Amino acid sequence: MFFISLLIAAAVAFADQLIKLAVVSNIDMYEVKDFIPHVLSLTQIRNSGAAWSIMEGQTWFLILLPILIIAVSLVFMFLNRKGSVFSLVSLSLVMGGGIGNLIDRIRLGEVVDYLKLELFDFPIFNFADMCVVVGAILFCGYMVFFEESKKEDTKQEADEKLTVDDSTTEGED
């Protein structure tokens, strides 16, 4: 599953770059094109910061942080390659989105954003951002719900084993 996870991450990064290429080729900077009227539009902008343009101009940090996250994700995925498919896929989304935006930062010094929610005021974002957020939420959910239940199961099994061991040693006196 580790190899498939890497393929998913590569596919996400590739799709992100293809979409950005289409946006840059077909939409002028700051031009607005309705995609779903009054819901979602396409608007090409560049963002040299993170979400909501925080840390604007901190390009080196915004390059190093995703590299670190990608490295940690790779190590976790490799060590847990025979573990949960859910955790591997969620980290694949985070990695692929991180790689997509990292390519922009290295190549352009900023990220191409293009999706604008018209329903409410929300920062313009891109496919890579969506993958990172969805992957991170899924991974956190996995850690909270599945890893915690594994810990509880392991603790319960250990308690039961102690109970069984105690009952067998009591009769030996």
XYZ file of C-alpha atoms in Angstrom:
173
model
C 0.000 0.000 0.000
C 2.999 2.297 0.516
C 3.721 2.376 -3.212
C 0.055 3.079 -4.003
C 0.115 5.916 -1.458
C 3.078 7.442 -3.252
C 1.197 7.135 -6.549
C -1.802 8.911 -5.029
C 0.432 11.739 -3.791
C 2.061 12.015 -7.233
C -1.344 12.023 -8.939
C -2.591 14.810 -6.644
C 0.513 16.934 -7.305
C 0.276 16.282 -11.050
C -3.442 17.130 -11.162
C -2.781 20.301 -9.171
C -0.100 21.432 -11.605
C -2.292 20.622 -14.630
C -5.199 22.619 -13.213
C -2.912 25.549 -12.425
C -1.490 25.423 -15.958
C -5.024 25.548 -17.382
C -5.927 28.467 -15.111
C -2.796 30.467 -15.961
C -3.306 29.759 -19.692
C -7.005 30.649 -19.774
C -7.727 33.212 -17.070
C -6.002 36.578 -16.809
C -4.738 37.733 -13.444
C -7.698 38.933 -11.296
C -10.208 38.072 -14.042
C -13.349 36.451 -12.623
C -15.137 33.653 -14.449
C -18.313 32.186 -13.009
C -18.061 28.461 -12.535
C -21.213 27.913 -10.503
C -22.970 31.314 -10.493
C -23.271 32.858 -7.014
C -21.463 29.857 -5.522
C -18.001 29.366 -7.036
C -15.918 31.376 -9.466
C -12.444 31.082 -10.930
C -10.075 33.980 -10.321
C -6.343 33.772 -10.900
C -4.263 35.356 -8.153
C -0.814 34.752 -6.708
C -0.184 34.246 -3.017
C 3.296 34.637 -1.565
C 2.018 33.737 1.913
C 0.047 30.900 3.433
C -3.729 30.855 4.009
C -5.230 34.347 4.300
C -1.797 35.582 3.083
C -0.318 35.108 6.542
C 3.469 34.961 6.563
C 3.530 36.794 3.252
C 7.052 37.056 1.910
C 8.363 34.262 4.172
C 9.190 32.136 1.122
C 12.044 30.157 2.677
C 9.949 29.158 5.676
C 7.034 28.281 3.381
C 9.398 26.080 1.373
C 11.093 24.404 4.348
C 7.911 23.667 6.316
C 6.252 21.578 3.569
C 9.532 19.736 2.964
C 9.599 18.835 6.657
C 5.930 17.778 6.638
C 6.449 15.698 3.496
C 9.506 14.001 5.044
C 7.662 13.214 8.292
C 4.677 11.919 6.295
C 6.944 9.681 4.206
C 8.573 8.211 7.299
C 5.202 7.642 8.986
C 3.774 6.083 5.823
C 6.770 3.786 5.414
C 6.748 2.676 9.045
C 2.990 2.064 8.877
C 2.924 0.707 5.310
C 1.041 -2.398 6.420
C -1.282 -0.405 8.645
C -4.442 1.514 7.959
C -5.252 2.317 4.336
C -7.239 5.283 5.654
C -4.190 6.857 7.300
C -2.003 6.241 4.248
C -4.496 7.779 1.833
C -5.075 10.799 4.078
C -1.332 11.445 4.283
C -1.071 10.953 0.512
C -3.500 13.835 0.063
C -1.480 16.028 2.423
C 1.761 15.125 0.660
C 0.412 15.562 -2.861
C -1.117 18.942 -2.066
C 2.029 20.022 -0.272
C 4.157 19.008 -3.247
C 1.847 20.855 -5.659
C 2.139 24.122 -3.744
C 5.841 23.537 -3.096
C 6.475 23.306 -6.842
C 4.817 26.720 -7.255
C 6.840 28.282 -4.432
C 10.128 26.992 -5.796
C 9.303 27.768 -9.433
C 7.420 31.066 -9.011
C 8.166 32.241 -5.483
C 4.409 32.199 -4.849
C 1.383 29.922 -5.228
C -1.248 30.114 -7.968
C -4.711 30.282 -6.368
C -7.956 30.320 -8.342
C -11.029 28.987 -6.501
C -13.255 31.673 -4.989
C -16.293 30.847 -2.891
C -18.982 33.403 -3.636
C -21.322 32.303 -0.836
C -19.211 34.010 1.825
C -15.929 35.847 2.145
C -13.240 33.192 2.104
C -9.641 33.320 0.842
C -9.081 32.218 -2.741
C -7.540 28.744 -2.742
C -6.551 25.885 -5.052
C -6.846 22.116 -5.488
C -3.631 21.474 -3.538
C -4.989 23.460 -0.583
C -8.175 21.370 -0.617
C -6.168 18.141 -0.625
C -3.977 19.284 2.271
C -6.983 20.332 4.369
C -9.087 17.249 3.608
C -6.109 14.934 4.135
C -5.181 16.605 7.430
C -8.768 16.429 8.721
C -9.033 12.763 7.749
C -5.673 11.953 9.340
C -6.609 13.772 12.567
C -9.911 11.897 12.590
C -8.020 8.646 12.117
C -5.660 9.458 14.985
C -8.484 10.473 17.324
C -10.987 7.723 16.554
C -9.015 4.738 15.281
C -5.681 5.032 17.091
C -7.431 5.786 20.385
C -9.668 2.733 19.972
C -6.565 0.626 19.212
C -4.958 1.874 22.428
C -8.117 1.030 24.375
C -8.249 -2.457 22.804
C -4.575 -3.055 23.630
C -5.081 -1.854 27.220
C -8.170 -4.045 27.604
C -6.298 -7.087 26.245
C -3.410 -6.420 28.645
C -5.834 -6.088 31.571
C -7.562 -9.344 30.599
C -4.213 -11.124 30.321
C -3.244 -9.866 33.788
C -6.570 -11.061 35.164
C -6.107 -14.501 33.593
C -2.483 -14.702 34.806
C -3.508 -13.687 38.328
C -6.283 -16.311 38.471
C -3.954 -19.109 37.317
C -1.213 -18.229 39.822
C -3.688 -18.027 42.756
C -4.492 -21.725 42.522
C -0.821 -22.710 42.582
C -0.245 -21.789 46.292
